[in-house]
Amino acid sequence: MALTSKKQKKPLKKASTSKKLTSGKKYVYYFGDGKAEGTAQMKDLLGGKGAGLAEMTNLGIPVPSGFTITTEACREYFSLGKKFPDRMWEEVLNNLKNVEKSMNSEFGNPENPLLISVRSGAKFSMPGMMDTVLNLGLNDETLKGLIKKTKNEKFAYDTYRRFITMFGSIVTNIDRKKFEDLLEEAKKAKDVQLDTELDAKDFKTLVKKYKELYKKETGTNFPSDPYEQLRMAIKAVFDSWYGDRAATYRRLHGIPDDLGTACNIVAMVFGNMGENSGTGVGFTRDPSTGEKKFFAEFLVNAQGEDVVSGIRTPLKIEELKRRMPKIYSQLEKICNKLEKHYKDMLDIEFTIQEGKLYMLQTRVGKRTAAAAIKIAVDMVNEKLIDKKIALLRIEPEQLNQLLHPTIDLKAEVKVIAKGLPASPGAAVGRVVFSAQDAEEWVEKGERVILVRNETSPEDIGGMAVAQGILTARGGMTSHAAVVGRGMGKCCVVGCGEITIREEEKCFTAGEITVKEGDYITLNGTTGEVILGQAPLVMPKLSKEFYTIMQWTDELSKLKVRANADTPKDARVARDFGASGIGLCRTEHMFFDPDRIRAFREMILSDNIDQRKKALDKIKPYQKKDFIGIFKEMKGLPVTIRLLDPPLHEFLPKTDEEIEILSNEMGVSIRRIKSKIKALEEFNPMLGHRGCRLGVTYPEIYEMQVRAIMEAACELAKKKIKVIPEIMIPLVAHVNELKLMKELTVKTSEDVMKQYRIKVEYKVGTMIELARAAITADQIATEAEFFSFGTNDLTQSVFGLSRDDAGKFLPFYIDNKIIEDDPFITIDTEGVGQIMEIGVKKGRKTNKNLKVGICGEHGGDPKSIEFCHKINLNYVSCSPYRVPIAKLAAAHANLKGKGAEVIKSTV
Ligand code: ADP
Ligand code: MG
Ligand code: MG
């Protein structure tokens, strides 16, 4: 007994595990006749297309019956070494039976054949996945049934030749052109233009030729068994997941490699059955403007991708309204229903078979930034969504599209070549041919366009400083294109019409030669290369744009200020809704030739009297700028940083410059040179700069404070509100700040006494050295505000020189040693942690401490999210990024509060 029971146990156990393995899994989900096993939420398992088909079916929208093989089946197929998982095929056959019942026909039945389409569909729609095979199930026998059923021989043979073309080219990789050439021959022989002008006999001949071609190319007969066709097509769908194009696309878009694709099998409906049939694609609203208007194109007597393939020019949807008004209004109703249900703009694909409408696909539609904004605002007004969801629907970075200048359409321009429009916007600059030249020219104050055959990671520095990038080679996913888009930089790639002669530093476009230093203009939206400087215009922002900006104010905690050094920048910032200036760099006010002279005099002074005299010359300039900025900011706070860079940066560099200065100042060349030598530093970044200058030359800071406060007092007298915030840079020790604060307060009080008026002002400091962050509790006793200077902080915490990192940092990022460039996105684990310490310690001793950030990171959405998390009061970024930062600040506040859950269901 014992023995037998033992014997029995083993096989039993085996059976039960294998049963468990299979019974728990369901590889196939059916949809048809108003009921589907899947839903829109099941995108992971059914892919986007499958989930959409299921949802539409459940909504009672007419969809031909079919089923979806899951992404899980695809993943198992690969882990089994490209074999269908157990039972999958069985489930496919069972579901095929259901489709047969629903469609009242039979797969492979020569009397009454069911035809199907086989369609790939991953979670994210992805170019590179297998194209759809239509009309599967046809062979010489079932063809007869199709003819009998439809009494339309031309249609049947057209369908058959389409099937062989698609199967041959998509499943077995025969060059599609070989099929098309045969088709062209047939049209030529008959002297007709359109495929539809061929007759049954022509198609019949083509089918024969196609089969011969198939045999020649593959060495086997065209598979006549429909089940064999189906098996091959499903395998091809799965295999396409790891195809080169799909893999590249995933890498570029950060889509994981292990998701797999679903495979959809759908009963065929035929748009190629004559004049009351057709096929089309569209959007529920205009995807480029967002206008609430059904936007679609269609073709009569056509099938599948005829509309997008360009073989015939599709008709506007208004034409459908004229020809088939009933169908049109049904389509409109379906669009409304879908929008109400998904609460978003959708794209759709449909087919009309002999006056009956079928929907074949829907998904959330891609749109431009302008459309995204309009649709979001409209849908709030239509009470489809609330403001929170509206904001979350718009990607902050996407706004970049709207904030770039564009070429004035009214201007006449000379287009000399055209490439691929890789990154939108427009750029004007002088041509340079190497990244190094780009950097050198920009240093000298030039605007440049970097022109290369193609770019590589070593060119990053030059790309970053150029206005735009033009390459002769490479496609939309080339290095230049990807990096250009990432930087939000106008970029035209693959411009084969230009020939670059690097040796001679010129390029030619047809007859025209463009030399180094010549001006060109790029149009990144059209790919055009224009000779000379085309006039640019700032795009007009819609009223919906301003509505969105207003909502970001209501729904964010973080405020957004701008980094602005001139009244002009200040105005841009205010127009975009900045709530103040977070960083005004006073040294930028000296780049003007007149001003730099006075400044050099100051640096070269031998004694304090001389220096004060020079400073007196500078003060009026500073004061004038401050007045301009204060006026533009209309009572919003303005943080002004006192002089930060080492003095030698302002000195003349070339012999020629030194000679001019020597003449102007009546100081010998030798003396100037020896002064320059004396100011030279081994490590200027860590040298005599920031408040160290103020500590050793207090008269410089005193002059600056005077200029600020005089400007403020003058305006206050005219009843213009001003809030100056004076910021001391590069403080490491509380005593430095203490000294500089005393100087600032004393000078300010002096000025106010002199003007007999009180102005509210603040004194604070930048936190950009680790020591300052770690001793923030001490520093905060002297500071009314902190502003994290994360450029320097990253350099000092990371021990990484921003100016030298280009040699190795790209390697680090490419090889995933670090995830992001720490100068673009805050290194939260290191630099970020130091910031967090600074915030906490600072607020411990000064609970009213205002804390902001003014490094480049202040405009980076990921970094903004971090700033929100550590409770900063504001971020400050370049004026043109203010809208992006405002939206990112709102996102940071809304994320994790349930709003995005709704977003992810569609
Ligand atoms: P893509 O992912 O490229 O959009 P689809 O699988 O949506 O590919 O197929 C492309 C087109 O083929 C559809 O828009 C539709 O016109 C046509 N199509 C797909 N399946 C069927 C079907 N069962 N009946 C008729 N047409 C179909
Ligand atoms: Mg396609
Ligand atoms: Mg489609």
PDB file of N, CA, C and O in Angstrom, residues 632-666:
ATOM      1  N   GLU A 632      11.323  97.362 -14.201  1.00  0.00           N
ATOM      2  CA  GLU A 632      10.674  96.263 -14.918  1.00  0.00           C
ATOM      3  C   GLU A 632       9.993  95.297 -13.963  1.00  0.00           C
ATOM      4  O   GLU A 632       8.974  94.715 -14.285  1.00  0.00           O
ATOM      5  N   MET A 633      10.565  95.108 -12.799  1.00  0.00           N
ATOM      6  CA  MET A 633      10.030  94.083 -11.897  1.00  0.00           C
ATOM      7  C   MET A 633       8.870  94.596 -11.047  1.00  0.00           C
ATOM      8  O   MET A 633       8.268  93.828 -10.305  1.00  0.00           O
ATOM      9  N   LYS A 634       8.557  95.850 -11.159  1.00  0.00           N
ATOM     10  CA  LYS A 634       7.335  96.403 -10.547  1.00  0.00           C
ATOM     11  C   LYS A 634       7.036  95.880  -9.154  1.00  0.00           C
ATOM     12  O   LYS A 634       5.967  95.314  -8.903  1.00  0.00           O
ATOM     13  N   GLY A 635       7.961  96.046  -8.271  1.00  0.00           N
ATOM     14  CA  GLY A 635       7.683  95.711  -6.877  1.00  0.00           C
ATOM     15  C   GLY A 635       7.909  94.252  -6.507  1.00  0.00           C
ATOM     16  O   GLY A 635       7.658  93.853  -5.373  1.00  0.00           O
ATOM     17  N   LEU A 636       8.394  93.450  -7.458  1.00  0.00           N
ATOM     18  CA  LEU A 636       8.749  92.071  -7.112  1.00  0.00           C
ATOM     19  C   LEU A 636      10.194  92.057  -6.594  1.00  0.00           C
ATOM     20  O   LEU A 636      10.996  92.902  -6.963  1.00  0.00           O
ATOM     21  N   PRO A 637      10.515  91.102  -5.756  1.00  0.00           N
ATOM     22  CA  PRO A 637      11.868  91.078  -5.197  1.00  0.00           C
ATOM     23  C   PRO A 637      12.951  90.847  -6.260  1.00  0.00           C
ATOM     24  O   PRO A 637      12.736  90.108  -7.212  1.00  0.00           O
ATOM     25  N   VAL A 638      14.074  91.514  -6.068  1.00  0.00           N
ATOM     26  CA  VAL A 638      15.197  91.362  -6.996  1.00  0.00           C
ATOM     27  C   VAL A 638      16.450  91.030  -6.189  1.00  0.00           C
ATOM     28  O   VAL A 638      16.906  91.831  -5.377  1.00  0.00           O
ATOM     29  N   THR A 639      16.968  89.823  -6.405  1.00  0.00           N
ATOM     30  CA  THR A 639      18.176  89.421  -5.698  1.00  0.00           C
ATOM     31  C   THR A 639      19.397  89.800  -6.524  1.00  0.00           C
ATOM     32  O   THR A 639      19.537  89.359  -7.670  1.00  0.00           O
ATOM     33  N   ILE A 640      20.242  90.629  -5.935  1.00  0.00           N
ATOM     34  CA  ILE A 640      21.428  91.080  -6.659  1.00  0.00           C
ATOM     35  C   ILE A 640      22.674  90.510  -5.982  1.00  0.00           C
ATOM     36  O   ILE A 640      22.876  90.682  -4.779  1.00  0.00           O
ATOM     37  N   ARG A 641      23.459  89.825  -6.773  1.00  0.00           N
ATOM     38  CA  ARG A 641      24.678  89.240  -6.219  1.00  0.00           C
ATOM     39  C   ARG A 641      25.828  90.221  -6.394  1.00  0.00           C
ATOM     40  O   ARG A 641      26.040  90.736  -7.498  1.00  0.00           O
ATOM     41  N   LEU A 642      26.544  90.456  -5.355  1.00  0.00           N
ATOM     42  CA  LEU A 642      27.715  91.322  -5.458  1.00  0.00           C
ATOM     43  C   LEU A 642      28.805  90.576  -6.233  1.00  0.00           C
ATOM     44  O   LEU A 642      28.740  89.356  -6.430  1.00  0.00           O
ATOM     45  N   LEU A 643      29.799  91.342  -6.664  1.00  0.00           N
ATOM     46  CA  LEU A 643      30.818  90.812  -7.585  1.00  0.00           C
ATOM     47  C   LEU A 643      31.348  89.439  -7.164  1.00  0.00           C
ATOM     48  O   LEU A 643      31.739  89.244  -6.029  1.00  0.00           O
ATOM     49  N   ASP A 644      31.382  88.531  -8.126  1.00  0.00           N
ATOM     50  CA  ASP A 644      31.747  87.150  -7.810  1.00  0.00           C
ATOM     51  C   ASP A 644      33.049  86.657  -8.454  1.00  0.00           C
ATOM     52  O   ASP A 644      33.871  86.045  -7.786  1.00  0.00           O
ATOM     53  N   PRO A 645      33.288  86.900  -9.755  1.00  0.00           N
ATOM     54  CA  PRO A 645      34.451  86.241 -10.378  1.00  0.00           C
ATOM     55  C   PRO A 645      35.775  86.897 -10.004  1.00  0.00           C
ATOM     56  O   PRO A 645      35.805  88.057  -9.606  1.00  0.00           O
ATOM     57  N   PRO A 646      36.865  86.140 -10.144  1.00  0.00           N
ATOM     58  CA  PRO A 646      38.201  86.687  -9.855  1.00  0.00           C
ATOM     59  C   PRO A 646      38.496  87.864 -10.786  1.00  0.00           C
ATOM     60  O   PRO A 646      38.079  87.873 -11.945  1.00  0.00           O
ATOM     61  N   LEU A 647      39.215  88.842 -10.306  1.00  0.00           N
ATOM     62  CA  LEU A 647      39.425  90.082 -11.055  1.00  0.00           C
ATOM     63  C   LEU A 647      40.141  89.881 -12.386  1.00  0.00           C
ATOM     64  O   LEU A 647      39.883  90.577 -13.353  1.00  0.00           O
ATOM     65  N   HIS A 648      41.032  88.896 -12.433  1.00  0.00           N
ATOM     66  CA  HIS A 648      41.834  88.758 -13.656  1.00  0.00           C
ATOM     67  C   HIS A 648      40.959  88.456 -14.873  1.00  0.00           C
ATOM     68  O   HIS A 648      41.355  88.690 -16.003  1.00  0.00           O
ATOM     69  N   GLU A 649      39.738  87.957 -14.634  1.00  0.00           N
ATOM     70  CA  GLU A 649      38.852  87.656 -15.767  1.00  0.00           C
ATOM     71  C   GLU A 649      38.522  88.893 -16.581  1.00  0.00           C
ATOM     72  O   GLU A 649      38.113  88.808 -17.730  1.00  0.00           O
ATOM     73  N   PHE A 650      38.679  90.068 -15.947  1.00  0.00           N
ATOM     74  CA  PHE A 650      38.302  91.293 -16.641  1.00  0.00           C
ATOM     75  C   PHE A 650      39.481  91.937 -17.355  1.00  0.00           C
ATOM     76  O   PHE A 650      39.321  92.898 -18.081  1.00  0.00           O
ATOM     77  N   LEU A 651      40.650  91.398 -17.135  1.00  0.00           N
ATOM     78  CA  LEU A 651      41.841  92.032 -17.701  1.00  0.00           C
ATOM     79  C   LEU A 651      42.005  91.705 -19.179  1.00  0.00           C
ATOM     80  O   LEU A 651      41.516  90.689 -19.657  1.00  0.00           O
ATOM     81  N   PRO A 652      42.714  92.574 -19.898  1.00  0.00           N
ATOM     82  CA  PRO A 652      42.935  92.310 -21.315  1.00  0.00           C
ATOM     83  C   PRO A 652      43.796  91.064 -21.476  1.00  0.00           C
ATOM     84  O   PRO A 652      44.650  90.792 -20.625  1.00  0.00           O
ATOM     85  N   LYS A 653      43.587  90.338 -22.593  1.00  0.00           N
ATOM     86  CA  LYS A 653      44.325  89.094 -22.763  1.00  0.00           C
ATOM     87  C   LYS A 653      45.393  89.227 -23.851  1.00  0.00           C
ATOM     88  O   LYS A 653      46.522  88.808 -23.662  1.00  0.00           O
ATOM     89  N   THR A 654      45.049  89.795 -24.992  1.00  0.00           N
ATOM     90  CA  THR A 654      46.025  89.843 -26.097  1.00  0.00           C
ATOM     91  C   THR A 654      46.926  91.071 -25.970  1.00  0.00           C
ATOM     92  O   THR A 654      46.585  92.048 -25.305  1.00  0.00           O
ATOM     93  N   ASP A 655      48.082  90.994 -26.629  1.00  0.00           N
ATOM     94  CA  ASP A 655      49.021  92.129 -26.630  1.00  0.00           C
ATOM     95  C   ASP A 655      48.339  93.389 -27.143  1.00  0.00           C
ATOM     96  O   ASP A 655      48.565  94.484 -26.633  1.00  0.00           O
ATOM     97  N   GLU A 656      47.526  93.197 -28.174  1.00  0.00           N
ATOM     98  CA  GLU A 656      46.836  94.330 -28.783  1.00  0.00           C
ATOM     99  C   GLU A 656      45.944  95.026 -27.743  1.00  0.00           C
ATOM    100  O   GLU A 656      45.976  96.251 -27.597  1.00  0.00           O
ATOM    101  N   GLU A 657      45.182  94.226 -27.023  1.00  0.00           N
ATOM    102  CA  GLU A 657      44.289  94.793 -26.009  1.00  0.00           C
ATOM    103  C   GLU A 657      45.085  95.522 -24.928  1.00  0.00           C
ATOM    104  O   GLU A 657      44.690  96.584 -24.447  1.00  0.00           O
ATOM    105  N   ILE A 658      46.207  94.914 -24.557  1.00  0.00           N
ATOM    106  CA  ILE A 658      47.030  95.515 -23.497  1.00  0.00           C
ATOM    107  C   ILE A 658      47.578  96.866 -23.956  1.00  0.00           C
ATOM    108  O   ILE A 658      47.587  97.839 -23.212  1.00  0.00           O
ATOM    109  N   GLU A 659      47.986  96.907 -25.224  1.00  0.00           N
ATOM    110  CA  GLU A 659      48.537  98.149 -25.749  1.00  0.00           C
ATOM    111  C   GLU A 659      47.490  99.263 -25.728  1.00  0.00           C
ATOM    112  O   GLU A 659      47.750 100.394 -25.316  1.00  0.00           O
ATOM    113  N   ILE A 660      46.285  98.919 -26.166  1.00  0.00           N
ATOM    114  CA  ILE A 660      45.207  99.922 -26.162  1.00  0.00           C
ATOM    115  C   ILE A 660      44.984 100.446 -24.753  1.00  0.00           C
ATOM    116  O   ILE A 660      44.915 101.656 -24.513  1.00  0.00           O
ATOM    117  N   LEU A 661      44.914  99.509 -23.812  1.00  0.00           N
ATOM    118  CA  LEU A 661      44.662  99.906 -22.428  1.00  0.00           C
ATOM    119  C   LEU A 661      45.782 100.805 -21.899  1.00  0.00           C
ATOM    120  O   LEU A 661      45.530 101.814 -21.225  1.00  0.00           O
ATOM    121  N   SER A 662      47.008 100.438 -22.235  1.00  0.00           N
ATOM    122  CA  SER A 662      48.163 101.207 -21.766  1.00  0.00           C
ATOM    123  C   SER A 662      48.091 102.641 -22.285  1.00  0.00           C
ATOM    124  O   SER A 662      48.342 103.599 -21.566  1.00  0.00           O
ATOM    125  N   ASN A 663      47.730 102.797 -23.555  1.00  0.00           N
ATOM    126  CA  ASN A 663      47.578 104.137 -24.121  1.00  0.00           C
ATOM    127  C   ASN A 663      46.470 104.912 -23.431  1.00  0.00           C
ATOM    128  O   ASN A 663      46.634 106.079 -23.086  1.00  0.00           O
ATOM    129  N   GLU A 664      45.357 104.255 -23.270  1.00  0.00           N
ATOM    130  CA  GLU A 664      44.195 104.919 -22.688  1.00  0.00           C
ATOM    131  C   GLU A 664      44.463 105.397 -21.270  1.00  0.00           C
ATOM    132  O   GLU A 664      44.041 106.479 -20.872  1.00  0.00           O
ATOM    133  N   MET A 665      45.150 104.539 -20.503  1.00  0.00           N
ATOM    134  CA  MET A 665      45.301 104.850 -19.085  1.00  0.00           C
ATOM    135  C   MET A 665      46.609 105.573 -18.752  1.00  0.00           C
ATOM    136  O   MET A 665      46.804 106.010 -17.619  1.00  0.00           O
ATOM    137  N   GLY A 666      47.487 105.627 -19.743  1.00  0.00           N
ATOM    138  CA  GLY A 666      48.787 106.223 -19.463  1.00  0.00           C
ATOM    139  C   GLY A 666      49.591 105.397 -18.474  1.00  0.00           C
ATOM    140  O   GLY A 666      50.325 105.931 -17.642  1.00  0.00           O
TER     141      GLY A 666
END
